[in-house]
């Protein structure tokens, strides 16, 4: 075993002792980051090239600073995004929400699908849809100026129309025309603050996490926005907490002009996102 792999094994134990959920993964990612190699190439780093800065970044992760803040990057579907203080780190759960949205848009058979991402954060969802749905016209909105500093970097050179503002009052120019509205909004109930993992509670912005006592304040507002934006037959998909699977579909009721309201699990089989179709007149 080379020196680096021995140090990675030690770091894994330290991270596990600190309660890091995926210690081996993170110890390897940090080693790859510091030595500027891919994870699969760690064995090829010569002992003489071992960089002692590895222990500095391991110590930061031990303090539960998110891996993505230390490396400055987050992977999301086929994208590598820049992230850091002020912006929410995109999560793997959201990748399945985007997967559902891509299938839904394909099934529509629209030549240039019009898509709106509400609460875009780093831009993960909007950029993935722009990349994976050919000829899509993608629009995104974000309220926080701190987050937007990262969004603008990530969207440089992309065809996404990015705007600053409150999602509940956005895109009046697109009213009644949109094929797909998608959102991963803040949804954690304020009452659950103490149970949130330190990486999120201490590093993701509060505006990205919490939304009223039951976590559904903004989702209730987004239902009205989606209703206004979608064309008849258009669909909405909204991510929620795994405890909200019984509540969110009920916000999209027939009386309010919705059809086919349903809830869907993520890859870990936990309730994760709700979908509904704007009813035909
Ligand atoms: C959970 S994060 C999700 C970010 C991104 N969509 C993702 O999946 O990685 C929620 C985002 O909503 C933004 N936000 C919160 N309230 C908002 C509002 N009223 N209008 C627009 N954006 C808002 C936050 O700043 C944050 O960037």
PDB file of C-alpha atoms and ligand atoms in Angstrom:
ATOM      1  CA  UNK A   1       0.000   0.000   0.000  1.00  0.00           C
ATOM      2  CA  UNK A   2       1.394   3.434  -0.837  1.00  0.00           C
ATOM      3  CA  UNK A   3       1.643   6.190   1.796  1.00  0.00           C
ATOM      4  CA  UNK A   4      -1.409   8.067   0.514  1.00  0.00           C
ATOM      5  CA  UNK A   5      -3.690   5.022   0.756  1.00  0.00           C
ATOM      6  CA  UNK A   6      -2.464   4.379   4.298  1.00  0.00           C
ATOM      7  CA  UNK A   7      -3.250   8.013   5.213  1.00  0.00           C
ATOM      8  CA  UNK A   8      -6.696   7.688   3.565  1.00  0.00           C
ATOM      9  CA  UNK A   9      -7.434   4.664   5.774  1.00  0.00           C
ATOM     10  CA  UNK A  10      -6.490   6.696   8.865  1.00  0.00           C
ATOM     11  CA  UNK A  11      -8.529   9.674   7.698  1.00  0.00           C
ATOM     12  CA  UNK A  12     -11.534   7.402   7.105  1.00  0.00           C
ATOM     13  CA  UNK A  13     -11.417   6.317  10.744  1.00  0.00           C
ATOM     14  CA  UNK A  14     -11.154   9.936  11.956  1.00  0.00           C
ATOM     15  CA  UNK A  15     -14.121  11.012   9.828  1.00  0.00           C
ATOM     16  CA  UNK A  16     -16.176   8.010  10.983  1.00  0.00           C
ATOM     17  CA  UNK A  17     -15.418   8.918  14.612  1.00  0.00           C
ATOM     18  CA  UNK A  18     -16.617  12.480  13.874  1.00  0.00           C
ATOM     19  CA  UNK A  19     -19.979  11.144  12.614  1.00  0.00           C
ATOM     20  CA  UNK A  20     -19.414  11.916   8.922  1.00  0.00           C
ATOM     21  CA  UNK A  21     -22.021   9.812   7.073  1.00  0.00           C
ATOM     22  CA  UNK A  22     -19.773   8.572   4.222  1.00  0.00           C
ATOM     23  CA  UNK A  23     -16.251   8.588   5.699  1.00  0.00           C
ATOM     24  CA  UNK A  24     -14.458   6.437   3.102  1.00  0.00           C
ATOM     25  CA  UNK A  25     -15.930   8.348   0.179  1.00  0.00           C
ATOM     26  CA  UNK A  26     -15.016  11.702   1.693  1.00  0.00           C
ATOM     27  CA  UNK A  27     -11.496  10.669   2.724  1.00  0.00           C
ATOM     28  CA  UNK A  28     -10.830   9.544  -0.853  1.00  0.00           C
ATOM     29  CA  UNK A  29     -12.449  12.604  -2.451  1.00  0.00           C
ATOM     30  CA  UNK A  30     -10.304  14.899  -0.296  1.00  0.00           C
ATOM     31  CA  UNK A  31      -7.141  12.954  -1.133  1.00  0.00           C
ATOM     32  CA  UNK A  32      -7.961  13.178  -4.833  1.00  0.00           C
ATOM     33  CA  UNK A  33      -8.695  16.910  -4.526  1.00  0.00           C
ATOM     34  CA  UNK A  34      -5.448  17.766  -2.706  1.00  0.00           C
ATOM     35  CA  UNK A  35      -3.315  15.665  -5.058  1.00  0.00           C
ATOM     36  CA  UNK A  36      -5.202  16.774  -8.197  1.00  0.00           C
ATOM     37  CA  UNK A  37      -5.929  13.227  -9.378  1.00  0.00           C
ATOM     38  CA  UNK A  38      -9.065  11.177  -9.929  1.00  0.00           C
ATOM     39  CA  UNK A  39     -10.245   8.950  -7.068  1.00  0.00           C
ATOM     40  CA  UNK A  40      -9.315   5.842  -9.060  1.00  0.00           C
ATOM     41  CA  UNK A  41      -5.717   7.138  -9.396  1.00  0.00           C
ATOM     42  CA  UNK A  42      -4.889   7.490  -5.693  1.00  0.00           C
ATOM     43  CA  UNK A  43      -2.714   4.360  -5.752  1.00  0.00           C
ATOM     44  CA  UNK A  44      -0.460   5.999  -8.358  1.00  0.00           C
ATOM     45  CA  UNK A  45       0.546   8.990  -6.154  1.00  0.00           C
ATOM     46  CA  UNK A  46       4.200   8.501  -5.183  1.00  0.00           C
ATOM     47  CA  UNK A  47       5.089   8.553  -1.474  1.00  0.00           C
ATOM     48  CA  UNK A  48       7.407  11.505  -2.150  1.00  0.00           C
ATOM     49  CA  UNK A  49       4.440  13.434  -3.586  1.00  0.00           C
ATOM     50  CA  UNK A  50       2.252  13.039  -0.498  1.00  0.00           C
ATOM     51  CA  UNK A  51       0.919  16.494   0.326  1.00  0.00           C
ATOM     52  CA  UNK A  52       0.553  17.207   4.052  1.00  0.00           C
ATOM     53  CA  UNK A  53      -2.249  19.675   3.297  1.00  0.00           C
ATOM     54  CA  UNK A  54      -4.379  16.528   3.193  1.00  0.00           C
ATOM     55  CA  UNK A  55      -4.562  16.608   6.992  1.00  0.00           C
ATOM     56  CA  UNK A  56      -5.749  20.243   6.932  1.00  0.00           C
ATOM     57  CA  UNK A  57      -8.749  19.401   4.754  1.00  0.00           C
ATOM     58  CA  UNK A  58      -9.484  16.229   6.727  1.00  0.00           C
ATOM     59  CA  UNK A  59      -9.575  18.358   9.902  1.00  0.00           C
ATOM     60  CA  UNK A  60     -12.088  20.721   8.243  1.00  0.00           C
ATOM     61  CA  UNK A  61     -14.306  17.805   7.240  1.00  0.00           C
ATOM     62  CA  UNK A  62     -13.977  16.428  10.769  1.00  0.00           C
ATOM     63  CA  UNK A  63     -15.573  19.700  11.930  1.00  0.00           C
ATOM     64  CA  UNK A  64     -18.467  18.788   9.566  1.00  0.00           C
ATOM     65  CA  UNK A  65     -17.692  21.459   6.961  1.00  0.00           C
ATOM     66  CA  UNK A  66     -19.370  20.056   3.813  1.00  0.00           C
ATOM     67  CA  UNK A  67     -17.075  18.171   1.447  1.00  0.00           C
ATOM     68  CA  UNK A  68     -18.321  20.359  -1.421  1.00  0.00           C
ATOM     69  CA  UNK A  69     -17.367  23.596   0.389  1.00  0.00           C
ATOM     70  CA  UNK A  70     -13.839  22.295   0.881  1.00  0.00           C
ATOM     71  CA  UNK A  71     -13.395  21.192  -2.732  1.00  0.00           C
ATOM     72  CA  UNK A  72     -15.520  24.070  -4.131  1.00  0.00           C
ATOM     73  CA  UNK A  73     -17.416  21.741  -6.423  1.00  0.00           C
ATOM     74  CA  UNK A  74     -20.545  19.601  -6.472  1.00  0.00           C
ATOM     75  CA  UNK A  75     -21.519  16.935  -8.967  1.00  0.00           C
ATOM     76  CA  UNK A  76     -25.126  16.814 -10.170  1.00  0.00           C
ATOM     77  CA  UNK A  77     -26.182  14.428 -12.935  1.00  0.00           C
ATOM     78  CA  UNK A  78     -23.699  15.263 -15.759  1.00  0.00           C
ATOM     79  CA  UNK A  79     -22.688  18.630 -14.299  1.00  0.00           C
ATOM     80  CA  UNK A  80     -19.837  19.890 -12.137  1.00  0.00           C
ATOM     81  CA  UNK A  81     -21.039  23.002 -10.306  1.00  0.00           C
ATOM     82  CA  UNK A  82     -19.186  25.626  -8.296  1.00  0.00           C
ATOM     83  CA  UNK A  83     -20.482  25.921  -4.732  1.00  0.00           C
ATOM     84  CA  UNK A  84     -19.478  27.504  -1.440  1.00  0.00           C
ATOM     85  CA  UNK A  85     -20.762  29.742   1.377  1.00  0.00           C
ATOM     86  CA  UNK A  86     -24.080  31.396   0.479  1.00  0.00           C
ATOM     87  CA  UNK A  87     -25.466  28.723  -1.835  1.00  0.00           C
ATOM     88  CA  UNK A  88     -27.246  25.415  -1.168  1.00  0.00           C
ATOM     89  CA  UNK A  89     -25.195  22.343  -2.102  1.00  0.00           C
ATOM     90  CA  UNK A  90     -27.260  20.287  -4.605  1.00  0.00           C
ATOM     91  CA  UNK A  91     -28.229  16.843  -3.291  1.00  0.00           C
ATOM     92  CA  UNK A  92     -28.421  13.421  -4.989  1.00  0.00           C
ATOM     93  CA  UNK A  93     -32.154  13.120  -4.097  1.00  0.00           C
ATOM     94  CA  UNK A  94     -32.887  15.997  -6.470  1.00  0.00           C
ATOM     95  CA  UNK A  95     -31.339  14.072  -9.365  1.00  0.00           C
ATOM     96  CA  UNK A  96     -34.342  11.720  -9.403  1.00  0.00           C
ATOM     97  CA  UNK A  97     -36.722  14.706  -9.428  1.00  0.00           C
ATOM     98  CA  UNK A  98     -34.962  15.959 -12.554  1.00  0.00           C
ATOM     99  CA  UNK A  99     -35.078  12.453 -14.053  1.00  0.00           C
ATOM    100  CA  UNK A 100     -38.856  12.372 -13.650  1.00  0.00           C
ATOM    101  CA  UNK A 101     -39.133  15.849 -15.212  1.00  0.00           C
ATOM    102  CA  UNK A 102     -37.069  14.831 -18.254  1.00  0.00           C
ATOM    103  CA  UNK A 103     -39.320  11.812 -18.865  1.00  0.00           C
ATOM    104  CA  UNK A 104     -42.435  13.985 -18.463  1.00  0.00           C
ATOM    105  CA  UNK A 105     -41.202  16.553 -20.990  1.00  0.00           C
ATOM    106  CA  UNK A 106     -40.214  13.842 -23.486  1.00  0.00           C
ATOM    107  CA  UNK A 107     -43.685  12.311 -23.196  1.00  0.00           C
ATOM    108  CA  UNK A 108     -45.222  15.682 -24.140  1.00  0.00           C
ATOM    109  CA  UNK A 109     -43.641  15.618 -27.572  1.00  0.00           C
ATOM    110  CA  UNK A 110     -43.259  19.427 -27.650  1.00  0.00           C
ATOM    111  CA  UNK A 111     -40.587  20.723 -30.073  1.00  0.00           C
ATOM    112  CA  UNK A 112     -39.158  23.484 -27.856  1.00  0.00           C
ATOM    113  CA  UNK A 113     -40.367  22.772 -24.325  1.00  0.00           C
ATOM    114  CA  UNK A 114     -40.728  25.810 -22.067  1.00  0.00           C
ATOM    115  CA  UNK A 115     -39.403  25.043 -18.586  1.00  0.00           C
ATOM    116  CA  UNK A 116     -39.274  27.126 -15.392  1.00  0.00           C
ATOM    117  CA  UNK A 117     -37.086  26.276 -12.376  1.00  0.00           C
ATOM    118  CA  UNK A 118     -38.299  28.101  -9.255  1.00  0.00           C
ATOM    119  CA  UNK A 119     -35.700  28.603  -6.453  1.00  0.00           C
ATOM    120  CA  UNK A 120     -32.720  27.626  -8.588  1.00  0.00           C
ATOM    121  CA  UNK A 121     -29.868  28.034  -6.050  1.00  0.00           C
ATOM    122  CA  UNK A 122     -26.631  26.920  -7.752  1.00  0.00           C
ATOM    123  CA  UNK A 123     -28.635  26.422 -10.961  1.00  0.00           C
ATOM    124  CA  UNK A 124     -28.358  22.633 -10.750  1.00  0.00           C
ATOM    125  CA  UNK A 125     -31.876  21.780 -11.933  1.00  0.00           C
ATOM    126  CA  UNK A 126     -32.122  24.428 -14.663  1.00  0.00           C
ATOM    127  CA  UNK A 127     -28.684  23.600 -16.068  1.00  0.00           C
ATOM    128  CA  UNK A 128     -29.341  19.841 -16.057  1.00  0.00           C
ATOM    129  CA  UNK A 129     -32.598  20.362 -17.953  1.00  0.00           C
ATOM    130  CA  UNK A 130     -30.959  22.714 -20.448  1.00  0.00           C
ATOM    131  CA  UNK A 131     -28.247  20.091 -21.011  1.00  0.00           C
ATOM    132  CA  UNK A 132     -30.441  17.007 -21.176  1.00  0.00           C
ATOM    133  CA  UNK A 133     -33.603  18.239 -22.900  1.00  0.00           C
ATOM    134  CA  UNK A 134     -32.723  19.178 -26.474  1.00  0.00           C
ATOM    135  CA  UNK A 135     -34.099  22.544 -27.642  1.00  0.00           C
ATOM    136  CA  UNK A 136     -35.586  23.330 -24.237  1.00  0.00           C
ATOM    137  CA  UNK A 137     -36.096  26.965 -23.304  1.00  0.00           C
ATOM    138  CA  UNK A 138     -35.185  27.121 -19.617  1.00  0.00           C
ATOM    139  CA  UNK A 139     -35.891  29.993 -17.212  1.00  0.00           C
ATOM    140  CA  UNK A 140     -34.791  30.134 -13.571  1.00  0.00           C
ATOM    141  CA  UNK A 141     -35.376  32.423 -10.594  1.00  0.00           C
ATOM    142  CA  UNK A 142     -33.563  32.836  -7.281  1.00  0.00           C
ATOM    143  CA  UNK A 143     -34.172  35.323  -4.472  1.00  0.00           C
ATOM    144  CA  UNK A 144     -30.861  35.374  -2.626  1.00  0.00           C
ATOM    145  CA  UNK A 145     -28.090  37.659  -3.901  1.00  0.00           C
ATOM    146  CA  UNK A 146     -25.504  35.501  -2.067  1.00  0.00           C
ATOM    147  CA  UNK A 147     -26.711  32.404  -3.932  1.00  0.00           C
ATOM    148  CA  UNK A 148     -26.875  34.268  -7.236  1.00  0.00           C
ATOM    149  CA  UNK A 149     -23.142  35.006  -7.121  1.00  0.00           C
ATOM    150  CA  UNK A 150     -22.664  31.237  -7.568  1.00  0.00           C
ATOM    151  CA  UNK A 151     -25.590  30.773  -9.973  1.00  0.00           C
ATOM    152  CA  UNK A 152     -24.153  33.372 -12.363  1.00  0.00           C
ATOM    153  CA  UNK A 153     -20.758  31.608 -12.391  1.00  0.00           C
ATOM    154  CA  UNK A 154     -22.396  28.232 -13.066  1.00  0.00           C
ATOM    155  CA  UNK A 155     -24.663  29.602 -15.786  1.00  0.00           C
ATOM    156  CA  UNK A 156     -21.963  31.521 -17.632  1.00  0.00           C
ATOM    157  CA  UNK A 157     -22.218  30.548 -21.289  1.00  0.00           C
ATOM    158  CA  UNK A 158     -25.428  28.540 -20.766  1.00  0.00           C
ATOM    159  CA  UNK A 159     -28.714  29.365 -22.457  1.00  0.00           C
ATOM    160  CA  UNK A 160     -30.699  29.575 -19.196  1.00  0.00           C
ATOM    161  CA  UNK A 161     -32.577  32.838 -18.616  1.00  0.00           C
ATOM    162  CA  UNK A 162     -31.704  33.666 -14.977  1.00  0.00           C
ATOM    163  CA  UNK A 163     -33.634  36.262 -13.002  1.00  0.00           C
ATOM    164  CA  UNK A 164     -33.523  37.538  -9.444  1.00  0.00           C
ATOM    165  CA  UNK A 165     -36.754  37.709  -7.476  1.00  0.00           C
ATOM    166  CA  UNK A 166     -39.395  36.000  -5.392  1.00  0.00           C
ATOM    167  CA  UNK A 167     -40.527  32.789  -7.087  1.00  0.00           C
ATOM    168  CA  UNK A 168     -44.127  33.547  -6.088  1.00  0.00           C
ATOM    169  CA  UNK A 169     -44.140  36.659  -8.234  1.00  0.00           C
ATOM    170  CA  UNK A 170     -41.875  35.580 -11.100  1.00  0.00           C
ATOM    171  CA  UNK A 171     -42.248  35.263 -14.865  1.00  0.00           C
ATOM    172  CA  UNK A 172     -45.577  37.016 -15.432  1.00  0.00           C
ATOM    173  CA  UNK A 173     -44.440  37.255 -19.074  1.00  0.00           C
ATOM    174  CA  UNK A 174     -44.716  33.436 -19.319  1.00  0.00           C
ATOM    175  CA  UNK A 175     -48.190  33.083 -17.768  1.00  0.00           C
ATOM    176  CA  UNK A 176     -50.240  30.230 -19.270  1.00  0.00           C
ATOM    177  CA  UNK A 177     -47.431  29.098 -21.624  1.00  0.00           C
ATOM    178  CA  UNK A 178     -45.103  26.874 -19.602  1.00  0.00           C
ATOM    179  CA  UNK A 179     -44.845  23.103 -20.212  1.00  0.00           C
ATOM    180  CA  UNK A 180     -43.017  22.192 -16.992  1.00  0.00           C
ATOM    181  CA  UNK A 181     -42.576  23.956 -13.652  1.00  0.00           C
ATOM    182  CA  UNK A 182     -39.987  22.364 -11.373  1.00  0.00           C
ATOM    183  CA  UNK A 183     -38.776  23.328  -7.926  1.00  0.00           C
ATOM    184  CA  UNK A 184     -36.665  22.151  -5.042  1.00  0.00           C
ATOM    185  CA  UNK A 185     -37.730  24.843  -2.577  1.00  0.00           C
ATOM    186  CA  UNK A 186     -36.909  25.217   1.121  1.00  0.00           C
ATOM    187  CA  UNK A 187     -39.182  22.746   2.942  1.00  0.00           C
ATOM    188  CA  UNK A 188     -37.800  21.815   6.363  1.00  0.00           C
ATOM    189  CA  UNK A 189     -40.212  22.566   9.225  1.00  0.00           C
ATOM    190  CA  UNK A 190     -38.727  25.124  11.654  1.00  0.00           C
ATOM    191  CA  UNK A 191     -39.604  22.699  14.442  1.00  0.00           C
ATOM    192  CA  UNK A 192     -37.012  20.230  13.063  1.00  0.00           C
ATOM    193  CA  UNK A 193     -34.053  22.638  13.253  1.00  0.00           C
ATOM    194  CA  UNK A 194     -32.208  20.621  15.889  1.00  0.00           C
ATOM    195  CA  UNK A 195     -32.414  17.375  13.868  1.00  0.00           C
ATOM    196  CA  UNK A 196     -30.841  18.815  10.721  1.00  0.00           C
ATOM    197  CA  UNK A 197     -27.321  17.488   9.943  1.00  0.00           C
ATOM    198  CA  UNK A 198     -24.555  19.955  10.903  1.00  0.00           C
ATOM    199  CA  UNK A 199     -23.373  20.205   7.275  1.00  0.00           C
ATOM    200  CA  UNK A 200     -26.763  21.643   6.280  1.00  0.00           C
ATOM    201  CA  UNK A 201     -27.693  23.550   9.454  1.00  0.00           C
ATOM    202  CA  UNK A 202     -24.352  25.321   9.823  1.00  0.00           C
ATOM    203  CA  UNK A 203     -23.430  25.838   6.153  1.00  0.00           C
ATOM    204  CA  UNK A 204     -26.505  25.881   3.870  1.00  0.00           C
ATOM    205  CA  UNK A 205     -28.300  29.242   4.078  1.00  0.00           C
ATOM    206  CA  UNK A 206     -31.442  29.289   6.277  1.00  0.00           C
ATOM    207  CA  UNK A 207     -33.405  30.688   3.329  1.00  0.00           C
ATOM    208  CA  UNK A 208     -32.602  27.484   1.419  1.00  0.00           C
ATOM    209  CA  UNK A 209     -33.741  25.161   4.209  1.00  0.00           C
ATOM    210  CA  UNK A 210     -36.679  26.393   6.270  1.00  0.00           C
ATOM    211  CA  UNK A 211     -40.187  27.467   5.337  1.00  0.00           C
ATOM    212  CA  UNK A 212     -42.514  28.058   8.276  1.00  0.00           C
ATOM    213  CA  UNK A 213     -43.638  25.835  11.147  1.00  0.00           C
ATOM    214  CA  UNK A 214     -44.643  22.860   8.940  1.00  0.00           C
ATOM    215  CA  UNK A 215     -42.123  23.553   6.153  1.00  0.00           C
ATOM    216  CA  UNK A 216     -44.861  24.047   3.560  1.00  0.00           C
ATOM    217  CA  UNK A 217     -45.238  27.841   3.483  1.00  0.00           C
ATOM    218  CA  UNK A 218     -43.376  28.351   0.218  1.00  0.00           C
ATOM    219  CA  UNK A 219     -44.737  25.193  -1.437  1.00  0.00           C
ATOM    220  CA  UNK A 220     -48.265  26.556  -0.875  1.00  0.00           C
ATOM    221  CA  UNK A 221     -47.211  29.762  -2.660  1.00  0.00           C
ATOM    222  CA  UNK A 222     -45.527  27.841  -5.475  1.00  0.00           C
ATOM    223  CA  UNK A 223     -48.774  25.983  -6.156  1.00  0.00           C
ATOM    224  CA  UNK A 224     -50.337  29.329  -7.121  1.00  0.00           C
ATOM    225  CA  UNK A 225     -47.311  30.278  -9.237  1.00  0.00           C
ATOM    226  CA  UNK A 226     -47.347  26.943 -11.079  1.00  0.00           C
ATOM    227  CA  UNK A 227     -51.094  27.311 -11.648  1.00  0.00           C
ATOM    228  CA  UNK A 228     -50.534  30.736 -13.204  1.00  0.00           C
ATOM    229  CA  UNK A 229     -47.533  29.710 -15.348  1.00  0.00           C
ATOM    230  CA  UNK A 230     -48.601  26.348 -16.775  1.00  0.00           C
ATOM    231  CA  UNK A 231     -50.552  25.870 -19.965  1.00  0.00           C
ATOM    232  CA  UNK A 232     -53.458  23.399 -19.708  1.00  0.00           C
ATOM    233  CA  UNK A 233     -51.849  19.925 -19.700  1.00  0.00           C
ATOM    234  CA  UNK A 234     -48.534  21.286 -18.399  1.00  0.00           C
ATOM    235  CA  UNK A 235     -46.984  19.612 -15.342  1.00  0.00           C
ATOM    236  CA  UNK A 236     -45.480  20.688 -12.031  1.00  0.00           C
ATOM    237  CA  UNK A 237     -42.948  18.738  -9.986  1.00  0.00           C
ATOM    238  CA  UNK A 238     -41.952  19.821  -6.492  1.00  0.00           C
ATOM    239  CA  UNK A 239     -39.458  18.213  -4.129  1.00  0.00           C
ATOM    240  CA  UNK A 240     -40.413  17.888  -0.460  1.00  0.00           C
ATOM    241  CA  UNK A 241     -39.211  16.318   2.794  1.00  0.00           C
ATOM    242  CA  UNK A 242     -39.654  12.571   3.227  1.00  0.00           C
ATOM    243  CA  UNK A 243     -42.197  13.285   5.983  1.00  0.00           C
ATOM    244  CA  UNK A 244     -44.422  15.397   3.672  1.00  0.00           C
ATOM    245  CA  UNK A 245     -45.454  12.756   1.105  1.00  0.00           C
ATOM    246  CA  UNK A 246     -48.968  12.591   2.560  1.00  0.00           C
ATOM    247  CA  UNK A 247     -49.402  16.393   2.542  1.00  0.00           C
ATOM    248  CA  UNK A 248     -47.976  17.953  -0.622  1.00  0.00           C
ATOM    249  CA  UNK A 249     -50.135  16.164  -3.258  1.00  0.00           C
ATOM    250  CA  UNK A 250     -53.194  17.424  -1.350  1.00  0.00           C
ATOM    251  CA  UNK A 251     -52.172  21.005  -2.120  1.00  0.00           C
ATOM    252  CA  UNK A 252     -52.766  20.203  -5.820  1.00  0.00           C
ATOM    253  CA  UNK A 253     -56.491  19.435  -5.683  1.00  0.00           C
ATOM    254  CA  UNK A 254     -59.100  19.185  -8.449  1.00  0.00           C
ATOM    255  CA  UNK A 255     -61.024  22.147  -7.055  1.00  0.00           C
ATOM    256  CA  UNK A 256     -57.978  24.333  -7.617  1.00  0.00           C
ATOM    257  CA  UNK A 257     -57.632  23.246 -11.239  1.00  0.00           C
ATOM    258  CA  UNK A 258     -55.261  20.268 -10.981  1.00  0.00           C
ATOM    259  CA  UNK A 259     -55.402  16.657 -12.212  1.00  0.00           C
ATOM    260  CA  UNK A 260     -53.299  13.520 -11.607  1.00  0.00           C
ATOM    261  CA  UNK A 261     -51.765  14.718  -8.328  1.00  0.00           C
ATOM    262  CA  UNK A 262     -49.348  12.024  -7.143  1.00  0.00           C
ATOM    263  CA  UNK A 263     -46.359  11.477  -4.915  1.00  0.00           C
ATOM    264  CA  UNK A 264     -43.116   9.675  -5.830  1.00  0.00           C
ATOM    265  CA  UNK A 265     -40.239   8.053  -3.916  1.00  0.00           C
ATOM    266  CA  UNK A 266     -36.518   8.791  -4.367  1.00  0.00           C
ATOM    267  CA  UNK A 267     -33.809   6.165  -4.957  1.00  0.00           C
ATOM    268  CA  UNK A 268     -33.897   5.250  -1.264  1.00  0.00           C
ATOM    269  CA  UNK A 269     -37.648   4.608  -1.584  1.00  0.00           C
ATOM    270  CA  UNK A 270     -38.553   7.606   0.596  1.00  0.00           C
ATOM    271  CA  UNK A 271     -41.420   9.945  -0.409  1.00  0.00           C
ATOM    272  CA  UNK A 272     -39.571  12.773  -2.174  1.00  0.00           C
ATOM    273  CA  UNK A 273     -41.563  14.732  -4.757  1.00  0.00           C
ATOM    274  CA  UNK A 274     -45.102  15.561  -5.766  1.00  0.00           C
ATOM    275  CA  UNK A 275     -46.381  16.038  -9.299  1.00  0.00           C
ATOM    276  CA  UNK A 276     -49.634  17.293 -10.833  1.00  0.00           C
ATOM    277  CA  UNK A 277     -51.035  18.278 -14.201  1.00  0.00           C
ATOM    278  CA  UNK A 278     -52.801  21.574 -14.944  1.00  0.00           C
ATOM    279  CA  UNK A 279     -56.328  20.489 -15.784  1.00  0.00           C
ATOM    280  CA  UNK A 280     -57.734  21.055 -19.268  1.00  0.00           C
ATOM    281  CA  UNK A 281     -60.449  23.758 -19.325  1.00  0.00           C
TER     282      UNK A 281
HETATM  283  C1  LIG B   1     -33.312  23.854  -1.166  1.00  0.00           C
HETATM  284  S1  LIG B   1     -32.528  25.139  -2.067  1.00  0.00           S
HETATM  285  C2  LIG B   1     -32.523  24.370  -3.676  1.00  0.00           C
HETATM  286  C3  LIG B   1     -31.600  24.984  -4.680  1.00  0.00           C
HETATM  287  C4  LIG B   1     -31.552  24.207  -6.016  1.00  0.00           C
HETATM  288  N1  LIG B   1     -32.847  24.233  -6.656  1.00  0.00           N
HETATM  289  C5  LIG B   1     -31.115  22.786  -5.810  1.00  0.00           C
HETATM  290  O1  LIG B   1     -31.914  21.859  -5.948  1.00  0.00           O
HETATM  291  O2  LIG B   1     -29.934  22.564  -5.505  1.00  0.00           O
HETATM  292  C6  LIG B   1     -33.829  26.351  -2.174  1.00  0.00           C
HETATM  293  C7  LIG B   1     -33.448  27.668  -2.861  1.00  0.00           C
HETATM  294  O3  LIG B   1     -34.605  28.526  -2.854  1.00  0.00           O
HETATM  295  C8  LIG B   1     -34.202  29.866  -2.673  1.00  0.00           C
HETATM  296  N2  LIG B   1     -35.395  30.605  -2.217  1.00  0.00           N
HETATM  297  C9  LIG B   1     -35.964  30.606  -0.990  1.00  0.00           C
HETATM  298  N3  LIG B   1     -37.082  31.348  -0.988  1.00  0.00           N
HETATM  299  C10 LIG B   1     -37.230  31.817  -2.261  1.00  0.00           C
HETATM  300  C11 LIG B   1     -38.206  32.620  -2.895  1.00  0.00           C
HETATM  301  N4  LIG B   1     -39.274  33.090  -2.228  1.00  0.00           N
HETATM  302  N5  LIG B   1     -38.062  32.903  -4.201  1.00  0.00           N
HETATM  303  C12 LIG B   1     -36.995  32.412  -4.910  1.00  0.00           C
HETATM  304  N6  LIG B   1     -36.024  31.658  -4.350  1.00  0.00           N
HETATM  305  C13 LIG B   1     -36.149  31.352  -3.035  1.00  0.00           C
HETATM  306  C14 LIG B   1     -33.079  29.747  -1.662  1.00  0.00           C
HETATM  307  O4  LIG B   1     -32.275  30.895  -1.644  1.00  0.00           O
HETATM  308  C15 LIG B   1     -32.368  28.486  -2.186  1.00  0.00           C
HETATM  309  O5  LIG B   1     -31.394  28.841  -3.135  1.00  0.00           O
END
